[in-house]
Coordinates of C-alpha atoms in Angstrom, one line a residue:
X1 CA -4.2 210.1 156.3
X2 CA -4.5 213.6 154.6
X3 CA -5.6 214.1 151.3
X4 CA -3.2 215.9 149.0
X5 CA -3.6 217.6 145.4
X6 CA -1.4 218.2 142.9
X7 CA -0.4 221.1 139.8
X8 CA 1.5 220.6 137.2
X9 CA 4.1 223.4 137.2
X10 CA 2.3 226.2 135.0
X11 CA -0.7 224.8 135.3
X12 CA -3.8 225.3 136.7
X13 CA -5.6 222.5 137.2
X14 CA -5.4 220.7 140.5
X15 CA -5.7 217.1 140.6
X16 CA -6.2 214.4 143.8
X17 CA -3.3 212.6 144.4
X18 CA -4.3 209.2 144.7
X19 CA -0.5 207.1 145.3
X20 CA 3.1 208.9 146.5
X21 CA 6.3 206.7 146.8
X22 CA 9.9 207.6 147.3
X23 CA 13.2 205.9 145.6
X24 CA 15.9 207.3 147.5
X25 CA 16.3 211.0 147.1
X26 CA 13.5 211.3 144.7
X27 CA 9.7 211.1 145.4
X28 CA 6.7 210.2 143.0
X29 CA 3.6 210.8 142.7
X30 CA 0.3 209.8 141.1
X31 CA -2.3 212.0 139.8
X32 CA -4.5 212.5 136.5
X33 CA -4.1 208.5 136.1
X34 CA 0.5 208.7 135.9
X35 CA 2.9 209.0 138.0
X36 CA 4.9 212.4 138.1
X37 CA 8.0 212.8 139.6
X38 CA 7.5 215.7 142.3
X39 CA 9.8 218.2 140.9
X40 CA 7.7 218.4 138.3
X41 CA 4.3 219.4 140.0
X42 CA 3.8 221.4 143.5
X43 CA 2.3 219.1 145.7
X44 CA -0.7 220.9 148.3
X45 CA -1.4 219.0 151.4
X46 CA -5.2 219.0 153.0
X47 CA -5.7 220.8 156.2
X48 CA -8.6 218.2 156.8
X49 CA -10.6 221.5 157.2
X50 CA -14.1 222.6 155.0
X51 CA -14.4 225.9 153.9
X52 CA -18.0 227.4 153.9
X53 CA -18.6 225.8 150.4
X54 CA -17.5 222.4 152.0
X55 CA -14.2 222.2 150.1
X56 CA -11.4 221.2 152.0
X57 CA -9.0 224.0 152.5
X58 CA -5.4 223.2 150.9
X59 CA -2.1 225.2 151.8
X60 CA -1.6 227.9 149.4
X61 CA -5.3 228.4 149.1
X62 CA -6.3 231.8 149.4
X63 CA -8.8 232.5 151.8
X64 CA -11.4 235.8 152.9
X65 CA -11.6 235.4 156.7
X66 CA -15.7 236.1 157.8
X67 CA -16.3 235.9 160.9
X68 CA -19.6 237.3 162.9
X69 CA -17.3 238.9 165.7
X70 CA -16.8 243.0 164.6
X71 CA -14.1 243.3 167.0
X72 CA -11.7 240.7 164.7
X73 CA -9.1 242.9 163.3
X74 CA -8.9 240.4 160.4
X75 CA -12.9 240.2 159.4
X76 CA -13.0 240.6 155.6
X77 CA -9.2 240.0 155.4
X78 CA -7.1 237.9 152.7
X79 CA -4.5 235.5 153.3
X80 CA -3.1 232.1 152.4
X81 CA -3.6 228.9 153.8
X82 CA 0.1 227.5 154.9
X83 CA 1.6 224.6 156.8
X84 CA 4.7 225.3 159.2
X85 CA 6.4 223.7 161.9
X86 CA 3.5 220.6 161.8
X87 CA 0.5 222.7 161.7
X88 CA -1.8 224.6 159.5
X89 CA -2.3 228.6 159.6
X90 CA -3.8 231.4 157.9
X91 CA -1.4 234.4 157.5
X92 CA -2.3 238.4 155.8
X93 CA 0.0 238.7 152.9

């Protein structure tokens, strides 16, 4: 199961999700000890990946490719973390 996290919209704190349930059309979720109803927050799913720090990488993290190959064109390079078409990428903005 991956982990998710959660903002509130305008926020800036992200919270572990810890319960999710749907009712119909509508989907809920619980984080900071309530449930929220999810078009409320943005909702980040876990790419079950570590950065160097050993924090799991998110989608919509943004993230400094390093890498000890000089021939990457992307070494040192900026992007976002973002889940498409079932998988996980990093993409240059």
């Amino acid at each position: 199961m991956r982990n998710y996290i959660a903002y509130i919209i305008g926020g800036t704190k992200a919270y572990p999700v810890t319960q999710m349930r749907r009712e119909g059309a509508e989907t809920f979720i619980v984080f900071n000890g309530s449930w929220h109803n999810s078009k409320d927050c943005i909702l980040c799913m876990g790419s079950d990946v570590n950065d160097c720090a050993g924090n799991e990488i998110f989608e919509g993290d943004i993230i400094q490719l390093t890498s000890g190959d000089q021939s990457c064109p992307y070494k040192n390079k900026i992007g976002v973390a973002t889940y498409r078409n079932g998988r996980f990428s990093w993409s240059v903005e």
